[in-house]
XYZ file of C-alpha atoms in Angstrom:
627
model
C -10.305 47.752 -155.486
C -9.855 45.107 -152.837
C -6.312 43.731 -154.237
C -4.079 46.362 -152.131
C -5.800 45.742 -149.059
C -5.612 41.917 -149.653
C -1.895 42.903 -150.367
C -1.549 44.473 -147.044
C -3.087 41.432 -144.686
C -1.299 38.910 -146.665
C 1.874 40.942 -145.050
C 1.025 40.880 -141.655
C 2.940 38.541 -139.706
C 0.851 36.290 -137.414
C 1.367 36.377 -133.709
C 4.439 33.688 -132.578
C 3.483 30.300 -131.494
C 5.615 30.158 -128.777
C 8.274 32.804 -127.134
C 10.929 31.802 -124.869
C 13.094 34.195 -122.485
C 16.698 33.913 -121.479
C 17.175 33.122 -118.529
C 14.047 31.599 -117.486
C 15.098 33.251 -113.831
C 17.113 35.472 -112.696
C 18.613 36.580 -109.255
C 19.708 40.113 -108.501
C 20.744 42.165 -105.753
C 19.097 45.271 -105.138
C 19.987 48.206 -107.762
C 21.244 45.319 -109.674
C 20.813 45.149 -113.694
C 20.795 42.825 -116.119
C 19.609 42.088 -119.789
C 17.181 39.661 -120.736
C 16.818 38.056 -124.521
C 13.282 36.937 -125.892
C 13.141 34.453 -128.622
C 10.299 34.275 -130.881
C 9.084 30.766 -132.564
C 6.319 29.674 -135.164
C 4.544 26.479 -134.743
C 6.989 24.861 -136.650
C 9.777 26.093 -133.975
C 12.270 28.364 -136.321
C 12.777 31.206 -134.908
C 11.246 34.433 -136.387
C 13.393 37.224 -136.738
C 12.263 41.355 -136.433
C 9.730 40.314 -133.506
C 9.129 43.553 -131.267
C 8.260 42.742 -128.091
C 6.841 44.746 -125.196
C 8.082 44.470 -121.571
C 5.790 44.425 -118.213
C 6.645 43.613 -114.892
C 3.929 42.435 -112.431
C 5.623 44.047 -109.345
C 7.848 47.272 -110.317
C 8.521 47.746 -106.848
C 10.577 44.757 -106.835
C 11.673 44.714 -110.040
C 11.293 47.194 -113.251
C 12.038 46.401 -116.858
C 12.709 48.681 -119.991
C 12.210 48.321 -123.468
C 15.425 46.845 -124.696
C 14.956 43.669 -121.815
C 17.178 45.258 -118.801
C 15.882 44.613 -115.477
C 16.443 46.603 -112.481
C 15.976 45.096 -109.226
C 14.325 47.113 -106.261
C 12.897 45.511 -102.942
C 13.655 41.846 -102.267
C 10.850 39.771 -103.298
C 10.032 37.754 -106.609
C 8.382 38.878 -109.731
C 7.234 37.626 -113.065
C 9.082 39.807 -116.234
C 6.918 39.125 -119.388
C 8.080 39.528 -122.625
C 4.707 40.095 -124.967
C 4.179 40.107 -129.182
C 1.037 40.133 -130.300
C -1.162 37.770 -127.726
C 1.797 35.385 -127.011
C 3.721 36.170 -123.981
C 7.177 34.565 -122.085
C 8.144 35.311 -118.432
C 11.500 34.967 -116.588
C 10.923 34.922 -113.002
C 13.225 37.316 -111.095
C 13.992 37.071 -107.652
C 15.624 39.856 -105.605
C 17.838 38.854 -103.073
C 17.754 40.756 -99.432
C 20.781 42.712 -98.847
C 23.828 40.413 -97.222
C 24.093 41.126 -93.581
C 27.837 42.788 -92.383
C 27.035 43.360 -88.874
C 25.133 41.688 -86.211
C 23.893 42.935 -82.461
C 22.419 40.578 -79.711
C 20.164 41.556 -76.691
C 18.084 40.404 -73.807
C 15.622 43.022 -72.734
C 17.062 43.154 -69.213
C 20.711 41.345 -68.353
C 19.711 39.723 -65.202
C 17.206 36.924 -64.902
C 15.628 35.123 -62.212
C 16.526 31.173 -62.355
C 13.493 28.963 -64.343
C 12.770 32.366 -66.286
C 13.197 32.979 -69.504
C 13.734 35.697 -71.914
C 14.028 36.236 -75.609
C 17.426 37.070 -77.724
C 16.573 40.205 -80.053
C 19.275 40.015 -82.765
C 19.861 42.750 -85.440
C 21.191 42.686 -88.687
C 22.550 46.010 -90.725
C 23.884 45.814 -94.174
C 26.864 47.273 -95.755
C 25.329 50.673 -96.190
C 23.806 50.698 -92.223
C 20.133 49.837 -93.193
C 19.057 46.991 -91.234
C 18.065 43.830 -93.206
C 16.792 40.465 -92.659
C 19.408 37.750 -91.353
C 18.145 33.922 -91.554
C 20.348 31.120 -90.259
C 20.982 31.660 -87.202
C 22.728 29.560 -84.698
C 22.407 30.185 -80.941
C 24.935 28.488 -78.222
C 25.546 28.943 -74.854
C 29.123 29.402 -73.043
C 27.088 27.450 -69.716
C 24.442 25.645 -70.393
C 24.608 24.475 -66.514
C 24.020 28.203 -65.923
C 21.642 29.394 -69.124
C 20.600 27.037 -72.451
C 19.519 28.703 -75.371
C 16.847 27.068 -77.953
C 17.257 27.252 -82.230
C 15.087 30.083 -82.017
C 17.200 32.200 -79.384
C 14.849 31.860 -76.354
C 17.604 31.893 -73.604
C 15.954 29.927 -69.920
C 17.448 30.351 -67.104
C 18.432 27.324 -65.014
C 20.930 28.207 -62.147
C 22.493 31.201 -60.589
C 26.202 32.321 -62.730
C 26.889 34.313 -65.831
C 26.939 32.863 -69.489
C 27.512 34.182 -72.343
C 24.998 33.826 -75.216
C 26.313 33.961 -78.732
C 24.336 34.024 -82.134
C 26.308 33.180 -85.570
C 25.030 33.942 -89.185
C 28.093 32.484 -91.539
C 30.880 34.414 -90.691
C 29.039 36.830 -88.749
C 28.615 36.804 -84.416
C 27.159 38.993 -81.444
C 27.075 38.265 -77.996
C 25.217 39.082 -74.836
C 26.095 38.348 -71.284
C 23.208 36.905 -69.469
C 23.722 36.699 -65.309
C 21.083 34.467 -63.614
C 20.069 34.910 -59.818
C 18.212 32.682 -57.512
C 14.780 32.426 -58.168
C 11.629 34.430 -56.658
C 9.563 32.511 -53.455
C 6.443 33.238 -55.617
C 4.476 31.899 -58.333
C 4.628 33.235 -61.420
C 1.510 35.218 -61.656
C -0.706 35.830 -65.681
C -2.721 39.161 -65.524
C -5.408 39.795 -66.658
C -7.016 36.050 -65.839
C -8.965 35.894 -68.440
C -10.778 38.687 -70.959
C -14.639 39.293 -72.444
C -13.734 41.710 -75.588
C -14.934 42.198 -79.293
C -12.790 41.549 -82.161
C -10.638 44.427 -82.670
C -9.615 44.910 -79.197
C -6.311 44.905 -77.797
C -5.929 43.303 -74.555
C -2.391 43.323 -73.063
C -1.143 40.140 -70.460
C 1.474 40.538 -68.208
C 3.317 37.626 -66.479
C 4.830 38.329 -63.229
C 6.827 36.706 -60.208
C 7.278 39.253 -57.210
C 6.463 41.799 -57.965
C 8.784 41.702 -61.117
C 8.023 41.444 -64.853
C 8.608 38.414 -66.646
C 9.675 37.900 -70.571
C 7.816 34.744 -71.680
C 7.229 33.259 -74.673
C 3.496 34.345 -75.798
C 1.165 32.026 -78.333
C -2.434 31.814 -78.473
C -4.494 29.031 -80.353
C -6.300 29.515 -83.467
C -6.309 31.284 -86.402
C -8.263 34.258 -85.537
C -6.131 35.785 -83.162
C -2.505 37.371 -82.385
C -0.273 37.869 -79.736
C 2.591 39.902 -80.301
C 5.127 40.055 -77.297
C 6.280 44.405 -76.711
C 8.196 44.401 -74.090
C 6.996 42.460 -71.066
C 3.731 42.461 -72.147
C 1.784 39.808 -74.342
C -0.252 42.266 -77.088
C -3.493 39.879 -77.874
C -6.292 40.999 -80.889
C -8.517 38.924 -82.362
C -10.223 39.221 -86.056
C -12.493 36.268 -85.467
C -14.841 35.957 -82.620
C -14.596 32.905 -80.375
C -12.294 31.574 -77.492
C -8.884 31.787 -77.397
C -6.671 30.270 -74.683
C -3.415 32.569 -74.282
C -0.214 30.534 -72.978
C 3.073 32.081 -71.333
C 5.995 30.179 -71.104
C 7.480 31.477 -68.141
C 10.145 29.163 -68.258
C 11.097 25.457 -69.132
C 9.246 24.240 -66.396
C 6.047 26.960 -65.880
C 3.303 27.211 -68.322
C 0.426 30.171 -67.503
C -2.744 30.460 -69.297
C -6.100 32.070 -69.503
C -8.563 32.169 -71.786
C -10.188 35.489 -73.796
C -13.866 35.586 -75.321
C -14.429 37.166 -78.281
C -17.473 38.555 -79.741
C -18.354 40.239 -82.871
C -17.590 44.028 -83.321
C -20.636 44.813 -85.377
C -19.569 48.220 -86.350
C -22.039 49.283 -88.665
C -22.662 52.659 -90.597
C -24.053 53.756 -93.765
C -22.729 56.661 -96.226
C -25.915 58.495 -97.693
C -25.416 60.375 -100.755
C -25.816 64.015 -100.353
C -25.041 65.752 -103.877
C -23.100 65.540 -107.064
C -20.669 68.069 -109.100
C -20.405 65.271 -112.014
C -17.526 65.412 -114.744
C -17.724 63.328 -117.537
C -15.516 64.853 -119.800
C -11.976 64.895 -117.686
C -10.494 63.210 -115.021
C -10.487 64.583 -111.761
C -7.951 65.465 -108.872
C -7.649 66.449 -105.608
C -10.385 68.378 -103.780
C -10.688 70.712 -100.937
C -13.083 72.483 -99.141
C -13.238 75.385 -97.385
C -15.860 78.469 -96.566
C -15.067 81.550 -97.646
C -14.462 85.180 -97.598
C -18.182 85.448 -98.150
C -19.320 82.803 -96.312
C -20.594 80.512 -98.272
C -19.028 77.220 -99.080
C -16.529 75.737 -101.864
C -15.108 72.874 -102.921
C -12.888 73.196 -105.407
C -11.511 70.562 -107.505
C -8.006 69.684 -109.288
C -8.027 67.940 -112.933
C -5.546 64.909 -114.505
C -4.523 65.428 -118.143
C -6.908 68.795 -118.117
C -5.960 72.516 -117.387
C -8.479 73.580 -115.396
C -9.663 73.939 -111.476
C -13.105 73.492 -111.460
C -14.934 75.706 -108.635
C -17.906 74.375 -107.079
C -20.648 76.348 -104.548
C -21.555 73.545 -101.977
C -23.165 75.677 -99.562
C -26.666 73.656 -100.414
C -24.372 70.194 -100.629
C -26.984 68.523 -102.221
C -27.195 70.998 -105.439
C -23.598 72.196 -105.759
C -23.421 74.420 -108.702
C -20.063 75.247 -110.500
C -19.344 78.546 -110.314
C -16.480 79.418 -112.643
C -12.924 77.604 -113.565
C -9.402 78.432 -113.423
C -7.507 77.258 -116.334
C -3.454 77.153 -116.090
C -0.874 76.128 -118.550
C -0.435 72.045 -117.509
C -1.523 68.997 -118.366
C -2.226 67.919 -114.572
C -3.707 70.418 -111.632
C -3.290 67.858 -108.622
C -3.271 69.400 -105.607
C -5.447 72.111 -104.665
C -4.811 73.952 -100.952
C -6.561 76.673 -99.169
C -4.666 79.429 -96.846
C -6.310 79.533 -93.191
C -7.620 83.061 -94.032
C -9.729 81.510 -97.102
C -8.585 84.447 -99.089
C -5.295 82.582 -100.682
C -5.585 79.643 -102.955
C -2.194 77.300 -103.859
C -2.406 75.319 -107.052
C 0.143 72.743 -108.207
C 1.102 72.465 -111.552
C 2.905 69.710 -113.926
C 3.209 69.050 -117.813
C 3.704 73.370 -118.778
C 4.159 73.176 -122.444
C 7.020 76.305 -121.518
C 8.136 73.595 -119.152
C 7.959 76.334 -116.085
C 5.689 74.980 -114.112
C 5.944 75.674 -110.196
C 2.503 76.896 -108.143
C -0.133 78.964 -108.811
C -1.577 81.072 -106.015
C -4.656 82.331 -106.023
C -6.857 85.387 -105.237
C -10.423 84.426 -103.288
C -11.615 87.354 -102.782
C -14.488 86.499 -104.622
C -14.033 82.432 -103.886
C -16.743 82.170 -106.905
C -15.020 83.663 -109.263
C -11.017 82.709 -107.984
C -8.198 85.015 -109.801
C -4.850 84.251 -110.092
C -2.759 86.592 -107.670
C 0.761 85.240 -108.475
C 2.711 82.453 -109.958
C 5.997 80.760 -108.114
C 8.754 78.965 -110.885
C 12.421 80.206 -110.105
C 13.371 77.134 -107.918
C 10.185 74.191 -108.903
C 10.372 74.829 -112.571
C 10.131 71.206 -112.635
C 6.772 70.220 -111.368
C 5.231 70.284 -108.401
C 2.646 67.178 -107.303
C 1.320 68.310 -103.791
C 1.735 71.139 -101.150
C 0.607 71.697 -97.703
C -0.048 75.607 -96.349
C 1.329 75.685 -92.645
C 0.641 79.472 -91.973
C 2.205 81.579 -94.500
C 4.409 78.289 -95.754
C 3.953 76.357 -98.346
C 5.586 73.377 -98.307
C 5.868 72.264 -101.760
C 6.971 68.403 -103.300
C 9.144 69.460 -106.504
C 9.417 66.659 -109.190
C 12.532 67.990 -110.379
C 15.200 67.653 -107.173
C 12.901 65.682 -105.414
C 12.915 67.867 -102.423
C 10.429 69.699 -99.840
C 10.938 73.487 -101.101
C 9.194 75.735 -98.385
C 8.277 79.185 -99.726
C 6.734 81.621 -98.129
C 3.467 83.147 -99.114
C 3.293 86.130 -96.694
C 3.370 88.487 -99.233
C 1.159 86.614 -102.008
C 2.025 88.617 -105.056
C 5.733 87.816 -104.351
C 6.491 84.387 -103.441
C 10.171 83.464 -102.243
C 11.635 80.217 -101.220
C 12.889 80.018 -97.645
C 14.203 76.696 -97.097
C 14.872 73.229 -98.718
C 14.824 69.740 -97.485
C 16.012 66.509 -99.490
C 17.226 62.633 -99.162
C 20.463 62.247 -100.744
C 20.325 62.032 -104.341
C 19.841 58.718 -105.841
C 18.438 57.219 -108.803
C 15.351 55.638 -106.703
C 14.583 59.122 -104.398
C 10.613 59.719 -105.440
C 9.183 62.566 -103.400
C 5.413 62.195 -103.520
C 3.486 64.171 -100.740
C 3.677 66.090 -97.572
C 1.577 67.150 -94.864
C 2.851 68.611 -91.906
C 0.771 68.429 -88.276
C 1.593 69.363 -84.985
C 5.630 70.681 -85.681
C 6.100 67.671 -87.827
C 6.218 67.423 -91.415
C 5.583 63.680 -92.730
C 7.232 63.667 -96.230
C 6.147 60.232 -98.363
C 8.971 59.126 -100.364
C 8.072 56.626 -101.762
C 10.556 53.848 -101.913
C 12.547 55.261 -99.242
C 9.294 55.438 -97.165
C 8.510 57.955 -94.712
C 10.389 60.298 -93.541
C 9.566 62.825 -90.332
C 10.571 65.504 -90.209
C 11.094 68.263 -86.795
C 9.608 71.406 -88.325
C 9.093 73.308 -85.206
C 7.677 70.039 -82.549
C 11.106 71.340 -80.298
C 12.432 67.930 -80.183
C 15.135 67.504 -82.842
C 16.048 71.600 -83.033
C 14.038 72.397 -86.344
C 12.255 75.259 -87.231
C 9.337 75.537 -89.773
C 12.349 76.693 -92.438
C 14.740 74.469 -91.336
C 13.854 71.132 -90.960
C 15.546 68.550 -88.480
C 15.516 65.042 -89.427
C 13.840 63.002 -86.918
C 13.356 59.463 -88.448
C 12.600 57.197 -90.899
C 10.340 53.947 -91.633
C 10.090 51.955 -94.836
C 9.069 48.646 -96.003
C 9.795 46.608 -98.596
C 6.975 47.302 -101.214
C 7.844 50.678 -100.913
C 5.582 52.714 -103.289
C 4.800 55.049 -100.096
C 2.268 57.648 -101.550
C 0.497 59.598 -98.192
C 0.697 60.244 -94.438
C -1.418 61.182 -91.464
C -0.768 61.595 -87.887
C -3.647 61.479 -85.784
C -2.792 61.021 -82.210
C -0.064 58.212 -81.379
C -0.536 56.277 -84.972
C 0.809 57.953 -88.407
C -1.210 56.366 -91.176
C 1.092 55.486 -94.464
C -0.169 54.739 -97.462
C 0.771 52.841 -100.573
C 0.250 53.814 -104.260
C 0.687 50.495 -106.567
C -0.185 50.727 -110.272
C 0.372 48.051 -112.773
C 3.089 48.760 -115.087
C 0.886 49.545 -118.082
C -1.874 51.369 -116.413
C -4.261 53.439 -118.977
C -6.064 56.659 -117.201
C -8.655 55.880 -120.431
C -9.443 52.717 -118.491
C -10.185 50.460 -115.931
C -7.176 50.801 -113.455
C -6.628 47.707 -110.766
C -4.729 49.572 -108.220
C -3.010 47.827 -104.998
C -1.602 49.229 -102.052
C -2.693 49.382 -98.753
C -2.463 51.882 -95.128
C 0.028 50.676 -92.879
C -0.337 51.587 -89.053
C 2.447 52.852 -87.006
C 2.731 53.329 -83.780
C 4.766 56.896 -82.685
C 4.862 56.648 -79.240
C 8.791 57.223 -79.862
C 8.970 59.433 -83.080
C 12.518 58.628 -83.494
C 11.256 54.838 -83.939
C 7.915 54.357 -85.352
C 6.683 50.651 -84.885
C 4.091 49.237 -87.708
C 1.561 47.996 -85.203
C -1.865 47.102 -87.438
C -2.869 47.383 -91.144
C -5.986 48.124 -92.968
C -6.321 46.319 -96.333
C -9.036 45.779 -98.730
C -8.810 43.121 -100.906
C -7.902 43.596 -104.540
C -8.487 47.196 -104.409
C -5.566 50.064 -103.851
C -5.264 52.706 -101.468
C -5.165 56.549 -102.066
C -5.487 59.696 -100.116
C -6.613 59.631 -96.588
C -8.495 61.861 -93.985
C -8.833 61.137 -90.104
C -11.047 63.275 -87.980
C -13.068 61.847 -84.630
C -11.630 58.281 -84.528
C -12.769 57.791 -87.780
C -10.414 56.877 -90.840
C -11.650 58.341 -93.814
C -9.660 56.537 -96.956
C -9.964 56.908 -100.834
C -9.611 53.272 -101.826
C -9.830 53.901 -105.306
C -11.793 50.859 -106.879
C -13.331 50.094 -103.972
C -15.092 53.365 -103.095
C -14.931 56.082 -99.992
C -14.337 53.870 -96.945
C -14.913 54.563 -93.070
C -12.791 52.750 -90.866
C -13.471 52.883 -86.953
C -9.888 53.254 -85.316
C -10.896 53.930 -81.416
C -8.739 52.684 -79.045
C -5.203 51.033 -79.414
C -4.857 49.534 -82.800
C -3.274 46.153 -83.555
C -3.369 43.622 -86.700
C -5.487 43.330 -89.767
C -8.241 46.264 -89.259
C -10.167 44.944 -92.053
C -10.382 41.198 -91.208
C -11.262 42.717 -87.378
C -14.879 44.473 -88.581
C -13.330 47.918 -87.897
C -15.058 48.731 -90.909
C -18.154 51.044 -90.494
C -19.199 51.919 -93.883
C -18.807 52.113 -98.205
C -19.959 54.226 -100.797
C -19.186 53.030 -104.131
C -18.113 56.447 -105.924
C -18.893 54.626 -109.827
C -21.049 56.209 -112.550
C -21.864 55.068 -115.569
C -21.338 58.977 -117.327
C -17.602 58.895 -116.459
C -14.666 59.389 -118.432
C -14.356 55.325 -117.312
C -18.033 54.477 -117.470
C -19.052 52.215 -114.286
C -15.403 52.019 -112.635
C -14.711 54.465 -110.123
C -11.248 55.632 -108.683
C -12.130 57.574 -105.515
C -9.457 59.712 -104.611
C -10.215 61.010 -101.012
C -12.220 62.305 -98.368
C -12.502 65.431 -96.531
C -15.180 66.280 -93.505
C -16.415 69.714 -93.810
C -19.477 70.977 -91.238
C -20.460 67.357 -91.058
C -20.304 65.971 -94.989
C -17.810 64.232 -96.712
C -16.200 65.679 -99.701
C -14.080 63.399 -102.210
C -13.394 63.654 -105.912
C -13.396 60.741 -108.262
C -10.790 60.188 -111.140
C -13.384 59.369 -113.375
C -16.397 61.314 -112.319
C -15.416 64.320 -110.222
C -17.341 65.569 -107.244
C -19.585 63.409 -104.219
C -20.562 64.295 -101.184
C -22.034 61.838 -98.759
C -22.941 61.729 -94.820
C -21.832 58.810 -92.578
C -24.661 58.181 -90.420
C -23.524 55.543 -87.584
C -26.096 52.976 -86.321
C -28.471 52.724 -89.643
C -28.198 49.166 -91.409
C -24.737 47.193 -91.830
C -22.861 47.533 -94.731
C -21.446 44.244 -96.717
């Protein structure tokens, strides 16, 4: 009885001693392809033949790979391709080259410059296609050096009164910019403030000044644990380390200012008490939203991954929610869930319909304990839909099929009908994730192609809530660009970065981070600060009171303190006020949690965990600090 299974190990092939990938390293441009060969060897080195190998990439937003071996190159950066049979793996490192330069501008931010000033050369690079791309390389000269000099890196100091032109050459590539110089001021130059007492986190902005009249100098600060940034005129100084820093201007090749800033320690502290618990152990969870209702109690109800149900929860006693009754839809994945402003009209996305007709689902709340569906929406987002957000009687809805905003309008809820449409231009990276849309804007996160803003009624750029007006765009290399909120003159972005071979039925070590930028001009956002947890990944994202409210998936519900201006590494800074680890050992992942959100309703925090579905928790400021 044991000979045929003896038979059947005796035919298993052991796992290769060594396997080798051709190239070893490969360069691409972006949207570049090529094929890669793995080689399989025993330990005697011939080379075994019928070896299937499995591909992973440790970065696909740099570079992706298929099953045959063909990589396709995204965003410039490097990444290591692996080539896996059994538990022997290769690797052929692929770099991504940036985008060659075709056109180059120069600048000074004003043309006129008062002699033994100085001022900085802003150069700017476009590709082929008009996006705007790194250029290295550069050489500066001067047509007068008697008149203006120019340094390697482009710092232009004025020495006598004339004109000169200042040139800047990549290759083949040049841009000029007149410079005049006029006699100098009578005055000193003058640093303001002398001389700062802040806590880490704070911005403190220097000017330098000679009559009156701004000055452009060259801005450093020693050690480590600070920045300056020059904007403008102005010097932009944060530190994440407390200390003293001294701040130097270099007005000019002859005039040095400097002052000196103390630092102390933010201490933000908080602590995130648990309140109550709507626990699923037997499905993954999705989004969550909250909401009182028709009847005046409260509800949270609850979206579900690879599971056809909405789960409805009473939270009006937070600390003993009790599910009330489910919804359950044809799909494999309910991921967004979004309540009208009257609380009588429900939205629910749908994805994975085995009739493959998937669209929304809208929803009667009459009775929010017992929700009813009113009316379904297909014709034109057959394909999927992962998230919506209700503005009045729109719904603006991300379809997975074209990839585009589809805005339909709800007004009369048994009888949905599109409206309008919004889209990038087709290509074979566009990924529409989510939307949100705040104040006339709509802030649509497309991924690779980053975020894009949208005029949807603000009266700036002519849109209207059905037809949209393109207002601007901002993306970054590691694309991956998964949510957006506005909240005052910042729009928080975050990323979304799984590893290639990411397993719901397990532990998932997700990356990505929220990126800070600064609106002041919505037709050019500025990335001003960051907030980044270590080895963890970002998700959704709630801001309410100053406070920054951010699913970090692995590393629980976090509460970020983002008063005042906002500059540099937000972590590193102690902005931080408090964590709740959302982890359970009776999860669908037992003891790793994936914490998807946060929203503040009447003074709790709701969220909803991949792996163990429903938390609520209070941030109470001023209790004990938390590591």
């Amino acid at each position: 009885m044991f000979a045929p299974t003896m038979m059947l190990l005796a035919a298993v092939q052991a796992d290769p001693d060594r396997i080798e990938v051709v190239p070893a390293r490969l360069a691409l441009d972006p949207g570049e392809s090529a094929v890669v060969e793995a080689r399989a060897f025993d330990v005697a080195g011939s080379l075994l033949q019928g070896v299937e190998f499995s591909w992973r990439t440790s970065a696909s937003e740099v570079a992706t790979v298929d099953e045959n071996g063909r990589v396709t190159a995204g965003s410039p950066g490097e990444v290591r391709v692996s080539a896996r049979a059994g538990n022997t793996m290769g690797f052929v490192m692929v770099v991504v080259r940036e985008a060659a330069a075709s056109e180059l501008a120069a600048a000074l931010p004003e043309p006129t410059l008062p002699a033994g000033a100085s001022a900085p050369v802003a150069v700017t690079a476009w590709d082929a296609s008009g996006e705007p791309v790194a250029v290295g390389g550069l050489v500066f000269s001067s047509s007068d050096e008697r008149v203006a000099a120019v340094d390697a890196v482009g710092r232009v100091f004025a020495r006598m009164p004339g004109e000169a032109r200042i040139t800047a050459a990549s290759g083949d590539l040049q841009a000029a910019v007149e410079v005049q110089v006029r006699e100098g001021g009578a005055g000193e130059a003058v640093l303001s403030p002398s001389g700062a007492r802040v806590r880490t986190g704070d911005v403190v902005r220097f000017r330098a000044a000679m009559d009156g009249r701004a000055l452009h100098p060259a801005w450093s600060v020693d050690g480590a644990g600070a920045q300056i940034e020059p904007e403008g005129a102005e010097g932009v100084f944060v530190a994440a380390e407390p200390g003293t820093y001294r701040v130097t201007a270099l007005v000019g090749e002859a005039s040095v200012l400097t002052t000196l800033v103390e630092v102390a320690p933010r201490r933000a502290a908080g602590e995130l008490i648990q309140i109550g618990r709507g626990a699923s152990a037997s499905h993954h969870s999705g989004d969550t939203w909250v909401f009182e209702g028709a009847d005046g109690r409260d509800y949270a109800y609850v979206g579900t991954f690879m599971h056809d149900w909405m789960k409805a929860w009473d939270v009006t006693d937070p600390s003993a929610p009790v599910l009330t009754d489910s919804v359950q839809l044809d799909a494999r994945r309910i991921n967004d869930v979004k309540i009208h402003e009257s609380a009588r009209i429900g939205i629910l996305t749908r994805e994975g319909a085995s009739n493959r007709r998937n669209g929304i689902v809208i929803l009667d709340l009459s009775d929010p304990a017992h929700p009813s569906v009113l009316s379904e929406y297909e014709r034109t987002v057959t394909g999927g839909v992962h998230n919506v957000w209700v503005e009045g009687d729109l719904v603006y809805a991300v379809h997975n099929g074209t990839r585009d905003i589809h805005i339909i309008d709800i007004s009369n809820p048994a009888e949905p009908e599109e409206v309008g449409r919004w889209g990038l231009p087709a290509s074979p990276s566009k990924s529409l994730h989510d939307v949100i849309v705040q104040d006339g804007y709509a802030y649509l996160s497309y991924w690779d192609d980053g975020v894009v803003i949208l005029d949807t009624g603000a009266g700036t750029h002519g849109g209207t809530p059905t037809e949209p007006q393109f207002v601007s765009r901002y993306k970054y290399p590691a694309g991956n660009t998964h949510t957006a909120w506005r909240a005052g003159r910042y729009l928080f972005v975050g990323d979304e970065i799984f590893p290639s071979d990411w397993d719901a039925d397990a532990p998932i070590e997700a990356r990505g981070y929220i990126h800070v930028l600064d609106m002041a001009d919505p037709d050019k956002p500025v990335e001003v600060a960051r907030y980044e947890v270590p080895e963890a990944g970002a998700h959704n994202i709630w801001v309410e009171d100053d406070r920054l409210y951010v699913g970090y998936y692995q590393a629980g519900l976090r509460v970020v303190d983002i008063s005042g201006e906002l500059r540099g590494d937000l972590y590193r800074q102690g902005r931080e006020l408090a964590v709740f680890k959302t982890t359970d050992s009776q999860s669908t992942v037992p003891n790793w949690g994936m914490t998807w959100g946060a929203q503040i309703h009447k003074g709790n925090i709701f969220t909803s965990d991949l792996n163990s579905g429903l938390w609520i928790v209070k941030l109470v400021e001023g209790g004990r600090a938390i590591s």
